[in-house]
Tab-separated table of C-alpha atoms in Angstrom:
chain	number	residue	atom	x	y	z
A	128	MET	CA	5.261	-20.833	-31.144
A	129	ASN	CA	3.920	-17.410	-30.603
A	130	ILE	CA	4.033	-15.952	-26.770
A	131	PHE	CA	0.747	-14.695	-27.262
A	132	ASN	CA	-0.633	-18.249	-27.710
A	133	THR	CA	-2.025	-19.895	-24.892
A	134	THR	CA	-4.528	-22.593	-23.566
A	135	SER	CA	-8.643	-22.087	-22.785
A	136	THR	CA	-7.840	-23.233	-19.593
A	137	ASN	CA	-5.584	-20.151	-18.902
A	138	LEU	CA	-7.939	-17.998	-20.172
A	139	VAL	CA	-10.828	-19.277	-18.302
A	140	LYS	CA	-8.416	-18.609	-15.167
A	141	LEU	CA	-7.631	-14.991	-16.355
A	142	ALA	CA	-11.716	-14.347	-17.072
A	143	ALA	CA	-11.811	-15.882	-13.271
A	144	LEU	CA	-9.255	-13.804	-11.498
A	145	VAL	CA	-10.773	-10.323	-13.433
A	146	TRP	CA	-14.553	-11.504	-12.440
A	147	PHE	CA	-13.445	-12.258	-9.007
A	148	ALA	CA	-11.331	-9.039	-8.341
A	149	GLY	CA	-14.223	-7.443	-8.976
A	150	VAL	CA	-16.251	-9.063	-6.119
A	151	PHE	CA	-13.389	-7.925	-3.676
A	152	ILE	CA	-13.302	-4.304	-4.973
A	153	LEU	CA	-17.139	-3.642	-5.285
A	154	LEU	CA	-17.282	-5.399	-1.455
A	155	TYR	CA	-14.958	-3.266	-0.398
A	156	LYS	CA	-16.359	-0.031	-1.847
A	157	SER	CA	-19.194	-0.931	-0.617
A	158	THR	CA	-18.550	-1.624	2.859
A	159	ALA	CA	-16.032	1.835	2.655
A	160	MET	CA	-19.285	4.019	1.610
A	161	MET	CA	-21.456	2.214	4.324
A	162	ILE	CA	-18.767	3.132	7.205
A	163	GLU	CA	-18.972	6.957	5.431
A	164	ALA	CA	-22.706	6.872	5.597
A	165	VAL	CA	-23.000	6.320	9.499
A	166	GLY	CA	-20.136	8.780	9.801
A	167	VAL	CA	-22.564	11.682	8.231
A	168	GLY	CA	-25.396	9.962	10.405
A	169	ALA	CA	-27.246	7.066	8.664
A	170	PRO	CA	-28.551	5.146	11.600
A	171	LEU	CA	-27.692	1.512	11.728
A	172	SER	CA	-30.905	0.347	11.270
A	173	MET	CA	-30.197	1.728	7.555
A	174	VAL	CA	-26.959	0.303	7.360
A	175	VAL	CA	-28.973	-3.188	7.910
A	176	LEU	CA	-31.122	-2.645	5.358
A	177	THR	CA	-28.374	-1.850	2.945
A	178	VAL	CA	-26.989	-5.186	3.421
A	179	ILE	CA	-30.177	-7.433	3.276
A	180	SER	CA	-31.391	-5.345	0.317
A	181	GLY	CA	-27.679	-5.770	-1.760
A	182	LEU	CA	-27.480	-9.273	-1.135
A	183	ILE	CA	-30.826	-10.033	-1.909
A	184	VAL	CA	-31.046	-7.900	-4.957
A	185	GLY	CA	-27.506	-9.788	-5.857
A	186	MET	CA	-28.636	-13.114	-5.607
A	187	ILE	CA	-31.639	-12.253	-7.929
A	188	LYS	CA	-29.372	-10.402	-10.451
A	189	ALA	CA	-26.657	-13.528	-10.440
A	190	LYS	CA	-29.759	-15.901	-11.310
A	191	THR	CA	-31.554	-13.896	-14.003
A	192	LEU	CA	-28.429	-12.452	-15.726
A	193	PHE	CA	-24.437	-12.778	-14.215
A	194	ILE	CA	-24.776	-16.545	-14.621
A	195	HIS	CA	-25.963	-16.699	-17.849
A	196	VAL	CA	-23.750	-13.879	-19.170
A	197	CYS	CA	-20.273	-15.753	-17.191
A	198	GLN	CA	-21.265	-19.280	-18.836
A	199	LYS	CA	-21.388	-17.623	-22.143
A	200	ASN	CA	-18.122	-15.906	-21.605
A	201	ILE	CA	-16.653	-19.740	-20.514
A	202	ASN	CA	-18.146	-21.200	-23.779
A	203	ARG	CA	-16.588	-18.261	-26.197
A	204	ILE	CA	-13.277	-18.976	-24.561
A	205	LEU	CA	-13.698	-22.733	-24.504
A	206	GLY	CA	-14.548	-22.660	-28.531
A	207	LEU	CA	-11.351	-20.582	-29.561
A	208	LYS	CA	-9.470	-22.772	-32.175
A	209	SER	CA	-6.246	-20.706	-31.413
A	210	PRO	CA	-6.502	-18.573	-28.167
A	211	ARG	CA	-4.487	-15.438	-27.553
A	212	ILE	CA	-4.066	-14.259	-24.063
A	213	TRP	CA	-6.035	-11.452	-24.744
A	214	GLN	CA	-9.477	-12.982	-25.441
A	215	PHE	CA	-10.699	-13.767	-22.203
A	216	TYR	CA	-12.872	-11.024	-22.194
A	217	ARG	CA	-14.610	-9.226	-25.529
A	218	VAL	CA	-13.307	-5.609	-26.245
A	219	ARG	CA	-16.603	-4.451	-25.261
A	220	PHE	CA	-16.524	-5.976	-21.843
A	221	PHE	CA	-13.392	-3.886	-20.918
A	222	ILE	CA	-15.101	-0.724	-22.527
A	223	PHE	CA	-18.432	-1.252	-20.344
A	224	LEU	CA	-16.198	-2.184	-17.073
A	225	PHE	CA	-14.090	1.077	-17.662
A	226	LEU	CA	-17.652	3.190	-18.435
A	227	MET	CA	-19.170	1.308	-15.159
A	228	ILE	CA	-16.061	2.502	-12.813
A	229	THR	CA	-15.952	5.898	-14.337
A	230	LEU	CA	-19.733	6.346	-13.759
A	231	GLY	CA	-19.631	4.112	-10.340
A	232	ASN	CA	-16.755	7.333	-9.046
A	233	TYR	CA	-18.979	10.204	-10.652
A	234	ALA	CA	-21.875	8.729	-8.857
A	235	TYR	CA	-19.571	8.596	-5.412
A	236	HIS	CA	-18.790	12.248	-5.692
A	237	LEU	CA	-22.369	13.463	-6.143
A	238	SER	CA	-23.482	11.170	-3.153
A	239	SER	CA	-20.263	12.436	-1.151
A	240	SER	CA	-21.871	13.779	2.347
A	241	ASN	CA	-25.355	12.336	1.751
A	242	ALA	CA	-25.949	9.429	3.926
A	243	PHE	CA	-29.218	8.212	1.953
A	244	LEU	CA	-26.912	8.304	-1.565
A	245	LEU	CA	-24.460	6.845	0.180
A	246	LEU	CA	-26.267	3.552	1.394
A	247	ALA	CA	-28.573	3.486	-2.324
A	248	LEU	CA	-25.028	3.536	-4.321
A	249	SER	CA	-23.547	0.991	-1.609
A	250	THR	CA	-26.577	-1.233	-2.125
A	251	LEU	CA	-26.124	-1.033	-5.870
A	252	GLU	CA	-22.245	-2.235	-5.383
A	253	LEU	CA	-22.645	-4.958	-2.950
A	254	SER	CA	-25.384	-6.314	-5.106
A	255	VAL	CA	-23.147	-6.846	-8.235
A	256	SER	CA	-20.159	-7.827	-5.901
A	257	THR	CA	-22.932	-10.710	-4.581
A	258	ALA	CA	-24.280	-11.172	-8.059
A	259	LEU	CA	-20.590	-11.752	-9.657
A	260	PHE	CA	-19.577	-13.978	-6.512
A	261	ILE	CA	-22.606	-16.370	-6.687
A	262	SER	CA	-21.905	-16.592	-10.365
A	263	GLY	CA	-18.455	-17.238	-10.042
A	264	LYS	CA	-19.453	-20.803	-9.498
A	265	CYS	CA	-19.418	-21.344	-13.317
A	266	PHE	CA	-15.450	-20.743	-13.323
A	267	LYS	CA	-15.370	-23.530	-10.401
A	268	LYS	CA	-17.137	-26.033	-12.350
A	269	VAL	CA	-15.254	-25.524	-15.500
A	270	LEU	CA	-11.534	-25.441	-14.085
A	271	ILE	CA	-12.601	-28.464	-11.996
A	272	LYS	CA	-13.980	-30.527	-15.118
A	273	LYS	CA	-10.216	-29.369	-16.518
A	274	GLN	CA	-8.482	-30.671	-13.538
A	275	ILE	CA	-7.140	-27.114	-13.549
């Protein structure tokens, strides 16, 4: 037995862990940016609009893209003949994730001290967090079916 061998169920669990880590990290970052925006003069009504917009856009993203992407990855995992521990996402996913984190940090530094830009970036991050959360139901369906 190779120490890198695993089951498809374990890979789905790892994928879910990374997926939901993104939910909480982006929710935290979005909230922190809203608080910072208020600190530099954003009215509370703009923060409320940011939250509503982020949630609505996130629901749309979940329905149009994220559920499909999540299910496609789960199907790929379940189709692996000899699952290895590193196969819970493809290399291009990690490259994309690295680029998104880098661009997000760069955008944050550009928007620092500008309430409007902070709220715009916060809307984006809240929408992605919402889409990840909603689409995460795909993991639940598979893991319940496999009896975790």
